[in-house]
mmCIF file of C-alpha atoms in Angstrom:
data_model
loop_
_atom_site.group_PDB
_atom_site.id
_atom_site.type_symbol
_atom_site.label_atom_id
_atom_site.label_comp_id
_atom_site.label_asym_id
_atom_site.label_seq_id
_atom_site.Cartn_x
_atom_site.Cartn_y
_atom_site.Cartn_z
ATOM 1 C CA UNK A 1 147.709 163.550 94.632
ATOM 2 C CA UNK A 2 145.902 161.395 92.092
ATOM 3 C CA UNK A 3 143.741 163.008 89.444
ATOM 4 C CA UNK A 4 140.207 163.436 90.709
ATOM 5 C CA UNK A 5 141.170 163.459 94.443
ATOM 6 C CA UNK A 6 139.450 166.125 96.492
ATOM 7 C CA UNK A 7 142.657 166.929 98.342
ATOM 8 C CA UNK A 8 143.860 166.538 101.919
ATOM 9 C CA UNK A 9 141.569 166.312 104.918
ATOM 10 C CA UNK A 10 142.417 169.905 105.734
ATOM 11 C CA UNK A 11 141.364 171.128 102.289
ATOM 12 C CA UNK A 12 138.060 169.278 102.468
ATOM 13 C CA UNK A 13 137.277 170.902 105.794
ATOM 14 C CA UNK A 14 137.545 174.400 104.385
ATOM 15 C CA UNK A 15 134.286 176.291 104.716
ATOM 16 C CA UNK A 16 133.416 176.281 101.013
ATOM 17 C CA UNK A 17 133.914 172.514 100.658
ATOM 18 C CA UNK A 18 131.863 171.682 103.744
ATOM 19 C CA UNK A 19 129.076 174.017 102.690
ATOM 20 C CA UNK A 20 128.972 172.624 99.153
ATOM 21 C CA UNK A 21 129.051 168.942 100.151
ATOM 22 C CA UNK A 22 126.338 169.241 102.821
ATOM 23 C CA UNK A 23 124.031 171.475 100.807
ATOM 24 C CA UNK A 24 124.338 169.281 97.727
ATOM 25 C CA UNK A 25 123.498 166.220 99.812
ATOM 26 C CA UNK A 26 120.508 167.853 101.464
ATOM 27 C CA UNK A 27 119.096 169.226 98.231
ATOM 28 C CA UNK A 28 119.286 165.772 96.667
ATOM 29 C CA UNK A 29 117.561 164.098 99.619
ATOM 30 C CA UNK A 30 114.867 166.630 100.587
ATOM 31 C CA UNK A 31 112.520 165.194 97.982
ATOM 32 C CA UNK A 32 109.292 166.111 99.769
ATOM 33 C CA UNK A 33 109.969 169.798 99.205
ATOM 34 C CA UNK A 34 108.930 169.091 95.626
ATOM 35 C CA UNK A 35 105.300 168.683 96.715
ATOM 36 C CA UNK A 36 105.080 171.916 98.743
ATOM 37 C CA UNK A 37 104.941 175.554 97.821
ATOM 38 C CA UNK A 38 108.028 177.233 99.311
ATOM 39 C CA UNK A 39 107.438 180.484 101.195
ATOM 40 C CA UNK A 40 110.225 182.557 102.838
ATOM 41 C CA UNK A 41 109.188 184.098 106.170
ATOM 42 C CA UNK A 42 110.899 186.516 108.584
ATOM 43 C CA UNK A 43 109.127 185.451 111.772
ATOM 44 C CA UNK A 44 109.292 182.485 114.141
ATOM 45 C CA UNK A 45 105.670 181.606 113.355
ATOM 46 C CA UNK A 46 103.307 181.566 110.412
ATOM 47 C CA UNK A 47 99.534 182.023 110.296
ATOM 48 C CA UNK A 48 97.583 180.445 107.470
ATOM 49 C CA UNK A 49 94.075 179.518 106.394
ATOM 50 C CA UNK A 50 92.969 175.959 105.715
ATOM 51 C CA UNK A 51 90.203 175.532 103.171
ATOM 52 C CA UNK A 52 87.291 173.437 104.390
ATOM 53 C CA UNK A 53 85.469 173.458 101.055
ATOM 54 C CA UNK A 54 86.500 173.790 97.412
ATOM 55 C CA UNK A 55 83.300 174.283 95.457
ATOM 56 C CA UNK A 56 81.489 177.535 94.874
ATOM 57 C CA UNK A 57 78.173 177.463 93.062
ATOM 58 C CA UNK A 58 77.806 179.663 90.009
ATOM 59 C CA UNK A 59 74.576 180.300 88.145
ATOM 60 C CA UNK A 60 74.295 178.841 84.670
ATOM 61 C CA UNK A 61 71.705 181.373 83.531
ATOM 62 C CA UNK A 62 71.348 184.867 84.999
ATOM 63 C CA UNK A 63 68.281 186.734 83.878
ATOM 64 C CA UNK A 64 68.327 190.209 82.385
ATOM 65 C CA UNK A 65 69.019 192.828 85.100
ATOM 66 C CA UNK A 66 69.049 190.066 87.737
ATOM 67 C CA UNK A 67 71.597 190.002 90.518
ATOM 68 C CA UNK A 68 74.558 187.613 90.610
ATOM 69 C CA UNK A 69 74.663 184.699 93.051
ATOM 70 C CA UNK A 70 77.162 185.058 95.894
ATOM 71 C CA UNK A 71 79.250 182.244 97.364
ATOM 72 C CA UNK A 72 82.352 182.068 99.545
ATOM 73 C CA UNK A 73 85.201 179.730 100.349
ATOM 74 C CA UNK A 74 85.277 178.524 103.949
ATOM 75 C CA UNK A 75 88.551 178.842 105.835
ATOM 76 C CA UNK A 76 89.922 178.007 109.269
ATOM 77 C CA UNK A 77 92.829 180.072 110.612
ATOM 78 C CA UNK A 78 95.776 178.303 112.257
ATOM 79 C CA UNK A 79 99.241 179.216 113.521
ATOM 80 C CA UNK A 80 102.411 177.101 113.470
ATOM 81 C CA UNK A 81 105.833 177.838 114.943
ATOM 82 C CA UNK A 82 108.950 177.157 112.880
ATOM 83 C CA UNK A 83 111.140 174.219 113.916
ATOM 84 C CA UNK A 84 114.907 174.056 113.707
ATOM 85 C CA UNK A 85 116.349 170.830 112.336
ATOM 86 C CA UNK A 86 120.058 170.224 112.629
ATOM 87 C CA UNK A 87 123.018 168.037 113.460
ATOM 88 C CA UNK A 88 126.721 168.362 114.127
ATOM 89 C CA UNK A 89 129.656 165.997 113.874
ATOM 90 C CA UNK A 90 133.243 166.240 115.042
ATOM 91 C CA UNK A 91 136.300 165.550 112.904
ATOM 92 C CA UNK A 92 139.464 164.827 114.875
ATOM 93 C CA UNK A 93 142.688 166.718 114.220
ATOM 94 C CA UNK A 94 144.288 163.407 113.243
ATOM 95 C CA UNK A 95 141.670 162.689 110.560
ATOM 96 C CA UNK A 96 141.882 166.254 109.311
ATOM 97 C CA UNK A 97 145.629 165.983 108.815
ATOM 98 C CA UNK A 98 145.821 162.474 107.401
ATOM 99 C CA UNK A 99 144.642 160.650 104.319
ATOM 100 C CA UNK A 100 141.377 159.456 105.931
ATOM 101 C CA UNK A 101 139.444 161.395 103.333
ATOM 102 C CA UNK A 102 136.709 158.774 102.981
ATOM 103 C CA UNK A 103 135.889 159.110 106.668
ATOM 104 C CA UNK A 104 135.592 162.899 106.424
ATOM 105 C CA UNK A 105 133.506 162.865 103.261
ATOM 106 C CA UNK A 106 131.240 160.140 104.611
ATOM 107 C CA UNK A 107 130.705 162.122 107.809
ATOM 108 C CA UNK A 108 129.681 165.188 105.825
ATOM 109 C CA UNK A 109 127.307 163.182 103.631
ATOM 110 C CA UNK A 110 125.757 161.529 106.705
ATOM 111 C CA UNK A 111 125.126 164.944 108.255
ATOM 112 C CA UNK A 112 123.399 166.019 105.057
ATOM 113 C CA UNK A 113 121.318 162.839 104.873
ATOM 114 C CA UNK A 114 120.250 163.105 108.515
ATOM 115 C CA UNK A 115 119.170 166.748 108.298
ATOM 116 C CA UNK A 116 117.301 166.020 105.066
ATOM 117 C CA UNK A 117 115.569 163.030 106.675
ATOM 118 C CA UNK A 118 114.202 164.918 109.667
ATOM 119 C CA UNK A 119 112.996 167.749 107.411
ATOM 120 C CA UNK A 120 111.315 165.174 105.153
ATOM 121 C CA UNK A 121 109.698 163.500 108.170
ATOM 122 C CA UNK A 122 108.290 166.830 109.345
ATOM 123 C CA UNK A 123 106.828 167.525 105.913
ATOM 124 C CA UNK A 124 105.398 164.029 105.590
ATOM 125 C CA UNK A 125 103.831 164.169 109.049
ATOM 126 C CA UNK A 126 102.056 167.378 108.062
ATOM 127 C CA UNK A 127 100.573 165.559 105.060
ATOM 128 C CA UNK A 128 99.724 162.257 106.737
ATOM 129 C CA UNK A 129 98.289 163.790 109.916
ATOM 130 C CA UNK A 130 96.157 166.394 108.128
ATOM 131 C CA UNK A 131 92.470 166.343 109.022
ATOM 132 C CA UNK A 132 89.652 166.762 106.530
ATOM 133 C CA UNK A 133 91.456 165.054 103.660
ATOM 134 C CA UNK A 134 89.630 163.816 100.561
ATOM 135 C CA UNK A 135 89.427 160.290 101.979
ATOM 136 C CA UNK A 136 91.253 157.079 102.808
ATOM 137 C CA UNK A 137 91.332 153.926 100.700
ATOM 138 C CA UNK A 138 91.676 151.097 103.217
ATOM 139 C CA UNK A 139 92.962 147.840 101.768
ATOM 140 C CA UNK A 140 91.135 144.800 103.155
ATOM 141 C CA UNK A 141 93.269 142.059 104.646
ATOM 142 C CA UNK A 142 91.264 139.292 102.995
ATOM 143 C CA UNK A 143 89.369 138.872 99.765
ATOM 144 C CA UNK A 144 89.845 141.017 96.675
ATOM 145 C CA UNK A 145 92.524 143.655 97.121
ATOM 146 C CA UNK A 146 94.864 142.211 99.721
ATOM 147 C CA UNK A 147 97.940 144.070 100.992
ATOM 148 C CA UNK A 148 100.549 145.002 98.401
ATOM 149 C CA UNK A 149 103.009 142.487 99.882
ATOM 150 C CA UNK A 150 100.475 139.681 100.299
ATOM 151 C CA UNK A 151 101.941 136.194 100.002
ATOM 152 C CA UNK A 152 99.122 135.492 97.545
ATOM 153 C CA UNK A 153 100.298 137.398 94.486
ATOM 154 C CA UNK A 154 96.903 137.154 92.794
ATOM 155 C CA UNK A 155 95.401 139.073 95.706
ATOM 156 C CA UNK A 156 97.635 142.131 95.303
ATOM 157 C CA UNK A 157 95.817 144.910 93.498
ATOM 158 C CA UNK A 158 97.536 148.284 93.991
ATOM 159 C CA UNK A 159 96.262 149.650 90.666
ATOM 160 C CA UNK A 160 92.658 149.743 91.874
ATOM 161 C CA UNK A 161 93.578 151.364 95.175
ATOM 162 C CA UNK A 162 95.784 154.017 93.584
ATOM 163 C CA UNK A 163 93.108 154.770 90.997
ATOM 164 C CA UNK A 164 90.510 155.155 93.739
ATOM 165 C CA UNK A 165 92.774 157.543 95.664
ATOM 166 C CA UNK A 166 93.218 159.600 92.485
ATOM 167 C CA UNK A 167 89.439 159.751 92.142
ATOM 168 C CA UNK A 168 89.020 160.950 95.736
ATOM 169 C CA UNK A 169 91.330 163.897 95.096
ATOM 170 C CA UNK A 170 89.896 164.761 91.700
ATOM 171 C CA UNK A 171 86.281 164.539 92.899
ATOM 172 C CA UNK A 172 87.184 167.620 94.949
ATOM 173 C CA UNK A 173 88.314 169.551 91.879
ATOM 174 C CA UNK A 174 92.074 169.032 92.326
ATOM 175 C CA UNK A 175 94.413 167.366 89.850
ATOM 176 C CA UNK A 176 96.252 164.479 91.513
ATOM 177 C CA UNK A 177 99.833 164.391 90.219
ATOM 178 C CA UNK A 178 102.000 162.696 92.876
ATOM 179 C CA UNK A 179 102.155 159.499 94.922
ATOM 180 C CA UNK A 180 104.404 159.196 97.991
ATOM 181 C CA UNK A 181 105.578 155.685 98.933
ATOM 182 C CA UNK A 182 108.230 154.144 101.169
ATOM 183 C CA UNK A 183 110.925 151.902 99.661
ATOM 184 C CA UNK A 184 109.307 148.713 100.980
ATOM 185 C CA UNK A 185 105.956 149.361 99.299
ATOM 186 C CA UNK A 186 107.615 150.720 96.157
ATOM 187 C CA UNK A 187 109.236 147.377 95.398
ATOM 188 C CA UNK A 188 105.935 145.521 95.569
ATOM 189 C CA UNK A 189 104.092 148.271 93.741
ATOM 190 C CA UNK A 190 106.213 148.374 90.574
ATOM 191 C CA UNK A 191 106.656 144.598 90.429
ATOM 192 C CA UNK A 192 102.902 144.069 90.362
ATOM 193 C CA UNK A 193 101.762 142.636 87.038
ATOM 194 C CA UNK A 194 98.817 145.067 86.863
ATOM 195 C CA UNK A 195 101.102 148.093 87.225
ATOM 196 C CA UNK A 196 104.452 147.233 85.664
ATOM 197 C CA UNK A 197 103.251 148.167 82.183
ATOM 198 C CA UNK A 198 102.017 151.551 83.419
ATOM 199 C CA UNK A 199 105.288 152.499 85.125
ATOM 200 C CA UNK A 200 107.672 154.909 83.384
ATOM 201 C CA UNK A 201 111.081 155.018 85.061
ATOM 202 C CA UNK A 202 112.889 158.305 85.551
ATOM 203 C CA UNK A 203 116.503 158.972 84.598
ATOM 204 C CA UNK A 204 119.167 157.331 86.798
ATOM 205 C CA UNK A 205 120.071 160.705 88.337
ATOM 206 C CA UNK A 206 116.490 161.318 89.420
ATOM 207 C CA UNK A 207 116.052 157.755 90.676
ATOM 208 C CA UNK A 208 119.074 158.128 92.955
ATOM 209 C CA UNK A 209 117.387 161.141 94.596
ATOM 210 C CA UNK A 210 114.062 159.404 95.184
ATOM 211 C CA UNK A 211 112.170 160.715 92.150
ATOM 212 C CA UNK A 212 111.233 157.433 90.558
ATOM 213 C CA UNK A 213 109.284 158.342 87.413
ATOM 214 C CA UNK A 214 105.564 158.161 86.686
ATOM 215 C CA UNK A 215 102.815 155.669 87.417
ATOM 216 C CA UNK A 216 99.196 156.079 86.244
ATOM 217 C CA UNK A 217 99.996 159.712 85.495
ATOM 218 C CA UNK A 218 101.431 160.321 88.970
ATOM 219 C CA UNK A 219 104.975 161.394 89.782
ATOM 220 C CA UNK A 220 106.372 158.701 92.093
ATOM 221 C CA UNK A 221 108.408 159.915 95.078
ATOM 222 C CA UNK A 222 110.076 157.236 97.205
ATOM 223 C CA UNK A 223 111.314 158.152 100.665
ATOM 224 C CA UNK A 224 111.988 156.481 104.007
ATOM 225 C CA UNK A 225 110.111 159.378 105.602
ATOM 226 C CA UNK A 226 106.871 157.892 104.231
ATOM 227 C CA UNK A 227 105.351 155.676 106.908
ATOM 228 C CA UNK A 228 105.183 151.980 106.253
ATOM 229 C CA UNK A 229 101.684 150.616 105.720
ATOM 230 C CA UNK A 230 100.441 153.701 103.869
ATOM 231 C CA UNK A 231 100.865 155.766 100.719
ATOM 232 C CA UNK A 232 99.712 159.266 99.784
ATOM 233 C CA UNK A 233 98.171 160.499 96.535
ATOM 234 C CA UNK A 234 97.996 164.281 96.274
ATOM 235 C CA UNK A 235 97.961 167.432 94.190
ATOM 236 C CA UNK A 236 101.469 168.774 94.719
ATOM 237 C CA UNK A 237 102.096 172.484 95.425
ATOM 238 C CA UNK A 238 98.371 173.016 96.100
ATOM 239 C CA UNK A 239 98.005 170.884 99.234
ATOM 240 C CA UNK A 240 100.464 172.712 101.438
ATOM 241 C CA UNK A 241 103.303 175.163 102.001
ATOM 242 C CA UNK A 242 106.766 174.907 103.511
ATOM 243 C CA UNK A 243 107.612 178.154 105.311
ATOM 244 C CA UNK A 244 111.377 178.793 105.407
ATOM 245 C CA UNK A 245 112.762 181.032 108.135
ATOM 246 C CA UNK A 246 116.374 180.064 107.459
ATOM 247 C CA UNK A 247 117.578 177.988 104.537
ATOM 248 C CA UNK A 248 120.154 175.297 105.168
ATOM 249 C CA UNK A 249 123.255 176.777 106.800
ATOM 250 C CA UNK A 250 126.592 175.271 107.829
ATOM 251 C CA UNK A 251 129.340 176.316 110.194
ATOM 252 C CA UNK A 252 132.806 175.042 111.111
ATOM 253 C CA UNK A 253 133.853 175.474 114.739
ATOM 254 C CA UNK A 254 137.598 175.116 115.195
ATOM 255 C CA UNK A 255 139.156 173.533 118.281
ATOM 256 C CA UNK A 256 142.867 173.829 117.392
ATOM 257 C CA UNK A 257 144.930 170.691 117.829
ATOM 258 C CA UNK A 258 141.880 168.636 118.796
ATOM 259 C CA UNK A 259 139.080 168.753 116.218
ATOM 260 C CA UNK A 260 136.736 170.676 114.002
ATOM 261 C CA UNK A 261 132.992 170.595 114.680
ATOM 262 C CA UNK A 262 130.791 170.649 111.566
ATOM 263 C CA UNK A 263 127.269 171.952 112.193
ATOM 264 C CA UNK A 264 124.304 172.120 109.784
ATOM 265 C CA UNK A 265 120.794 173.396 110.432
ATOM 266 C CA UNK A 266 117.584 174.551 108.774
ATOM 267 C CA UNK A 267 114.577 176.446 110.180
ATOM 268 C CA UNK A 268 111.091 175.993 108.761
ATOM 269 C CA UNK A 269 107.674 174.387 109.067
ATOM 270 C CA UNK A 270 105.321 172.535 106.720
ATOM 271 C CA UNK A 271 101.569 173.082 106.910
ATOM 272 C CA UNK A 272 98.518 172.018 104.941
ATOM 273 C CA UNK A 273 96.163 174.576 103.409
ATOM 274 C CA UNK A 274 94.098 172.342 101.122
ATOM 275 C CA UNK A 275 93.533 168.951 102.802
ATOM 276 C CA UNK A 276 91.047 167.901 100.137
ATOM 277 C CA UNK A 277 94.007 167.742 97.742
ATOM 278 C CA UNK A 278 95.241 164.686 99.708
ATOM 279 C CA UNK A 279 94.067 161.069 99.759
ATOM 280 C CA UNK A 280 95.598 158.241 101.757
ATOM 281 C CA UNK A 281 95.962 154.536 101.010
ATOM 282 C CA UNK A 282 96.211 152.532 104.231
ATOM 283 C CA UNK A 283 97.019 148.936 105.124
ATOM 284 C CA UNK A 284 99.492 148.463 102.254
ATOM 285 C CA UNK A 285 101.696 146.160 104.352
ATOM 286 C CA UNK A 286 100.831 142.882 106.042
#
């Protein structure tokens, strides 16, 4: 065996190797977990309260022996049921007992990437579909501020739209710190002359996992789970929570002489508690 080889197909398919490879792949790809609070739960559902207002009014001058003003946050109670995300693949006995190590490793990495993607999509949908957000910056299709990929380069103006989305969040007393973009929009965004000087790239290791650096003070997260034609500016950790009923788990199911089935799954749900910590930019793509 050459130095650096993982070993035979059989050794790779040992429980500890499968568990390590899949979990490492998922952790690297589940980038949207960075913007949620993580909350372990021991039930199949979670109840939570969504804030419908952020400001309370305090008195600037209370007279001697006078009473204090009273104000309250407004909340709406909701319930969500946890969802199980998962996938399995089958490795033939022949591949297990041959030198087709690339095929086995690639299968394990694809399982990890697929589970991570559906979890990311669920989290992004919770953000994008939230009601009562701070607002939406809609890019006009003509005139000043055309789509980010407009054929007329002079018409592209993502800096203004991102800045406006930041303002929408911060006008509601949250600190915007993250922008979510898909790979298509990301390319046009960072190549824009008005933004390239404000972009600070992350380290290569972070870039490979979708954490792209900073732009206008925002952490840039790039993911295919972000819908094309929109971007999200938000206050991470404050906007929502990801409830975890079961962290990522793996299992090997042996079918002697025929195959091994590799199964991976995760059980959780993302929900939004502070929609005013979210602003959307729409119509980014022609």
